CSV table of C-alpha atoms in Angstrom, one decimal:
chain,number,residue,atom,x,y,z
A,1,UNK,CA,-148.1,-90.4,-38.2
A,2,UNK,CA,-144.8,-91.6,-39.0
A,3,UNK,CA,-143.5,-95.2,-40.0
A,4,UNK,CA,-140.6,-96.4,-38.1
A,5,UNK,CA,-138.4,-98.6,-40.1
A,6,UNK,CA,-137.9,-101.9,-39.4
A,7,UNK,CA,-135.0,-103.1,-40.7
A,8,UNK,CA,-132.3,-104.4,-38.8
A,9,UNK,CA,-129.3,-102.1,-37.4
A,10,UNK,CA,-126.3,-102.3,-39.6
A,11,UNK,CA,-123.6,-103.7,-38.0
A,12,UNK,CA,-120.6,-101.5,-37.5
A,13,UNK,CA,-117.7,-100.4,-40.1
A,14,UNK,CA,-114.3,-101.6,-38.3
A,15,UNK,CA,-111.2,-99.5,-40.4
A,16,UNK,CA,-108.2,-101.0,-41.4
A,17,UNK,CA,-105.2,-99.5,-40.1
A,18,UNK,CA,-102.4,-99.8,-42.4
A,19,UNK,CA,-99.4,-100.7,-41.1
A,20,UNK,CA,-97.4,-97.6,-40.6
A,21,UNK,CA,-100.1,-96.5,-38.7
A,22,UNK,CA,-99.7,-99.0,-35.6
A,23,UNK,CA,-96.4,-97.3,-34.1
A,24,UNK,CA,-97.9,-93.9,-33.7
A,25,UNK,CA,-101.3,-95.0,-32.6
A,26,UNK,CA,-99.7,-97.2,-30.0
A,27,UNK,CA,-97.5,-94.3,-28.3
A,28,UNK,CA,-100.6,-92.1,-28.6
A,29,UNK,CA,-102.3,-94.8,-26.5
A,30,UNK,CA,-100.3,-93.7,-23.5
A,31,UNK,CA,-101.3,-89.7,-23.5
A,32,UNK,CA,-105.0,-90.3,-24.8
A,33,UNK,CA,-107.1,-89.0,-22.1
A,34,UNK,CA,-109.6,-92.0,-21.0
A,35,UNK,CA,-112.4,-90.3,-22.8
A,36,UNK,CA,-110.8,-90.6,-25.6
A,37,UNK,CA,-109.3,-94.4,-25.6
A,38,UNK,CA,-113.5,-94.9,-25.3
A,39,UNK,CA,-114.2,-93.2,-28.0
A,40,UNK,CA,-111.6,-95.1,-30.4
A,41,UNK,CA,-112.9,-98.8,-28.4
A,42,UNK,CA,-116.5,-97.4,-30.0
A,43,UNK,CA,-114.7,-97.3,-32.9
A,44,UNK,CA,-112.3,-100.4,-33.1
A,45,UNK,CA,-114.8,-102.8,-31.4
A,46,UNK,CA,-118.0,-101.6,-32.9
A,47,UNK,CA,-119.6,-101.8,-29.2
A,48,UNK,CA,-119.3,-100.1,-25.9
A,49,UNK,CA,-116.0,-100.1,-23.6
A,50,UNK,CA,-116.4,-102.4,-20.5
A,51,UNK,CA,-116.1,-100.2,-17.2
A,52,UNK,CA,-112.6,-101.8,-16.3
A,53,UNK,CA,-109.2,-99.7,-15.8
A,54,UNK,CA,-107.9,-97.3,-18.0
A,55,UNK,CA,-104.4,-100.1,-18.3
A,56,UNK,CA,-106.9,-103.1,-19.7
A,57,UNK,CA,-108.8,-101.0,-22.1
A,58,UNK,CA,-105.0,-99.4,-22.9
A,59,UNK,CA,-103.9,-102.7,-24.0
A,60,UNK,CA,-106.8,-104.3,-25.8
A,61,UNK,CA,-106.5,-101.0,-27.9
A,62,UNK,CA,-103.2,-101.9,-28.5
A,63,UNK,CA,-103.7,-105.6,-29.4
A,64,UNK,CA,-106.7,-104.5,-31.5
A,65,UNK,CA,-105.0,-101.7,-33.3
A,66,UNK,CA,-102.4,-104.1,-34.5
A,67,UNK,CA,-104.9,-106.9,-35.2
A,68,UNK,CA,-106.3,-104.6,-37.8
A,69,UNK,CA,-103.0,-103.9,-39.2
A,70,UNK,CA,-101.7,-107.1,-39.4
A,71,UNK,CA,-104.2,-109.8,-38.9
A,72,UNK,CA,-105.4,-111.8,-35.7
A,73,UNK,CA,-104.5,-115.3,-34.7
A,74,UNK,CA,-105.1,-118.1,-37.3
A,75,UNK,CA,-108.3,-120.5,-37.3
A,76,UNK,CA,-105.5,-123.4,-36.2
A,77,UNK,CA,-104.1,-121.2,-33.2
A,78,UNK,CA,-107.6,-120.8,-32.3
A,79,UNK,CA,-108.9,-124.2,-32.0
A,80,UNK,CA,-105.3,-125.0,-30.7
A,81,UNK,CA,-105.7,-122.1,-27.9
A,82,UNK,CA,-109.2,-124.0,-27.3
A,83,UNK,CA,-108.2,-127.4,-26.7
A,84,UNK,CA,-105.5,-126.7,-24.3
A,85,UNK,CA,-107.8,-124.3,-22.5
A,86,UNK,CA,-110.1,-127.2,-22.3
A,87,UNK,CA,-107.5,-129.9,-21.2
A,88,UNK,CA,-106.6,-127.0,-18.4
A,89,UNK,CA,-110.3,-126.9,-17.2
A,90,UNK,CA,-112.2,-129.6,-18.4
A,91,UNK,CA,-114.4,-127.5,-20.7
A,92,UNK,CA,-115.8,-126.1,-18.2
A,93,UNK,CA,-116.6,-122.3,-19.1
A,94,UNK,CA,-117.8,-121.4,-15.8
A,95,UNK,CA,-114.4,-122.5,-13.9
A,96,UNK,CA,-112.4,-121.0,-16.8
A,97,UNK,CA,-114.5,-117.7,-16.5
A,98,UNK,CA,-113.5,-117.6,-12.4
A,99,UNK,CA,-110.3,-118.4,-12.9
A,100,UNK,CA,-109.7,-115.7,-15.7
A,101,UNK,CA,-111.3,-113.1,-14.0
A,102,UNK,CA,-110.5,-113.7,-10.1
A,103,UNK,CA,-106.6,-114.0,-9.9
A,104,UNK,CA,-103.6,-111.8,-10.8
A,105,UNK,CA,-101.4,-113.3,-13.4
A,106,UNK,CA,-98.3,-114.9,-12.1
A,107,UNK,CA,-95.8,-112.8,-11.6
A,108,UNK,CA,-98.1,-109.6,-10.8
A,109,UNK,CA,-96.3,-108.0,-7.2
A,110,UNK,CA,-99.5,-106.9,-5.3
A,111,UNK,CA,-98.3,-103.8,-2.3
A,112,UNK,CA,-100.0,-103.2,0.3
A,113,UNK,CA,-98.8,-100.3,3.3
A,114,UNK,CA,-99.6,-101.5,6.8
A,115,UNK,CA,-99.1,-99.2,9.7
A,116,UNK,CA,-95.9,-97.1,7.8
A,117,UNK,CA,-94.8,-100.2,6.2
A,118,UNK,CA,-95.0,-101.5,2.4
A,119,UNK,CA,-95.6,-105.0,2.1
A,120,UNK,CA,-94.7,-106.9,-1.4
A,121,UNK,CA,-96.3,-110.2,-2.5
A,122,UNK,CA,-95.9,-112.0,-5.9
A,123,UNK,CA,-98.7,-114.1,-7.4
A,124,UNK,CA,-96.7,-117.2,-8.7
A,125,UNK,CA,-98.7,-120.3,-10.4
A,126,UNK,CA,-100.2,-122.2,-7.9
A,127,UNK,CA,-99.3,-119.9,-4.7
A,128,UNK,CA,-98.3,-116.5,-3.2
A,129,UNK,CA,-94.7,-115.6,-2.2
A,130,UNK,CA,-94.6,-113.0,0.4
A,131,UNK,CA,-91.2,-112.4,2.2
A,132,UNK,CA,-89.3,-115.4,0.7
A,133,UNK,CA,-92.1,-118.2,1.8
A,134,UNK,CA,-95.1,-119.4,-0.3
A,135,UNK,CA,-98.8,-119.1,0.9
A,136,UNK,CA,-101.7,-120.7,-0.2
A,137,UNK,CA,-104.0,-117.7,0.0
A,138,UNK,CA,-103.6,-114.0,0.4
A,139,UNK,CA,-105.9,-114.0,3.7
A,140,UNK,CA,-103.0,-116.1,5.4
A,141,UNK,CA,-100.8,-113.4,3.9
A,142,UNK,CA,-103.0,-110.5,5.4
A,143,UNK,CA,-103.1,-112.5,9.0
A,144,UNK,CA,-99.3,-112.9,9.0
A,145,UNK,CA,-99.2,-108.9,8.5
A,146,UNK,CA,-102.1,-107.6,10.9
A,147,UNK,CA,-102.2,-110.5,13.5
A,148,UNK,CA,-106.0,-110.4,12.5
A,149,UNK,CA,-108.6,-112.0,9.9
A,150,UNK,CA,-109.2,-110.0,6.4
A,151,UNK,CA,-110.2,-111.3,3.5
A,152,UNK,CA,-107.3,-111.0,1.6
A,153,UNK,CA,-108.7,-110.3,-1.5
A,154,UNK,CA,-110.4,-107.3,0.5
A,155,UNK,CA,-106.5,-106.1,2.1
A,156,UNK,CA,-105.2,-106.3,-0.8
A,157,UNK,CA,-107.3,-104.4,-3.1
A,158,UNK,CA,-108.8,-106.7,-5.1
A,159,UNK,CA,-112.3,-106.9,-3.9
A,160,UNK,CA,-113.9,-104.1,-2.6
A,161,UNK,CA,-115.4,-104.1,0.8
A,162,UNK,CA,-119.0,-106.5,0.5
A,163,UNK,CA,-118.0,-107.4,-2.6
A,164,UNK,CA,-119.1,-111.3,-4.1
């Protein structure tokens, strides 16, 4: 019969990078293969890799790797990031989650080919631009284009097909 131990996990070993580390490790970021930018998430984060795009996990690396270089934000930026995050949204964490996970930054130029043709919109702020005129939502955008109703989350590529 064997015992099992039960003392807690330990929690994971995060390196320091030294500093003239960061430069290499960032341009290596950009040949890594994907297995590989996992493997050094494992490593960095102490926890899994999210199932996101190969650019994200690309550029947390590249944040992290110079967080543990040089240090992350101070507690004040912190609490100040907080607060005006919480005068933007009311403290609400839900609408702040939504909002942080459903739209494109502004400034992101979303293209889309319809029927031989390549059609460019900007996300801005509050709107869409698409051919020189703002839109409220990307399904008006998609209509204008096809003459029919899509979700334009769903033409454009941000949602898959039945997604939520």
């Amino acid at each position: 019969m064997t015992r099992r131990s039960t003392a807690p996990a330990l929690a994971p070993t995060i390196p320091k990078i030294p500093p003239t580390q960061v430069l290499p490790r960032l341009a290596a970021l950009q040949a890594a293969p994907t297995a590989a930018l996992k493997e050094q998430w494992r490593e960095l984060f102490g926890k899994e890799p999210p199932p996101w795009n190969r650019a994200y996990i690309q550029s947390r690396l590249a944040y992290r790797i110079q967080e543990l270089a040089y240090g992350g934000l101070k507690p004040e930026t912190v609490d100040r990031l907080v607060a005006l995050g919480e005068q933007l949204d009311g403290g609400n964490v839900v609408l702040r989650r939504i909002r942080a996970d459903s739209r494109p930054l502004a400034g992101t130029r979303l293209i889309r080919e319809w029927q031989g043709v390549q059609h460019v919109v900007t996300v801005r702020i509050n709107d869409f631009e698409f051919e020189g005129r703002p839109y409220q939502s990307l399904s008006a955008i998609a209509r204008h284009i096809t003459g029919t109703r899509w979700n334009g989350w769903t033409f454009f590529g941000l949602r898959a097909r039945g997604d939520a």
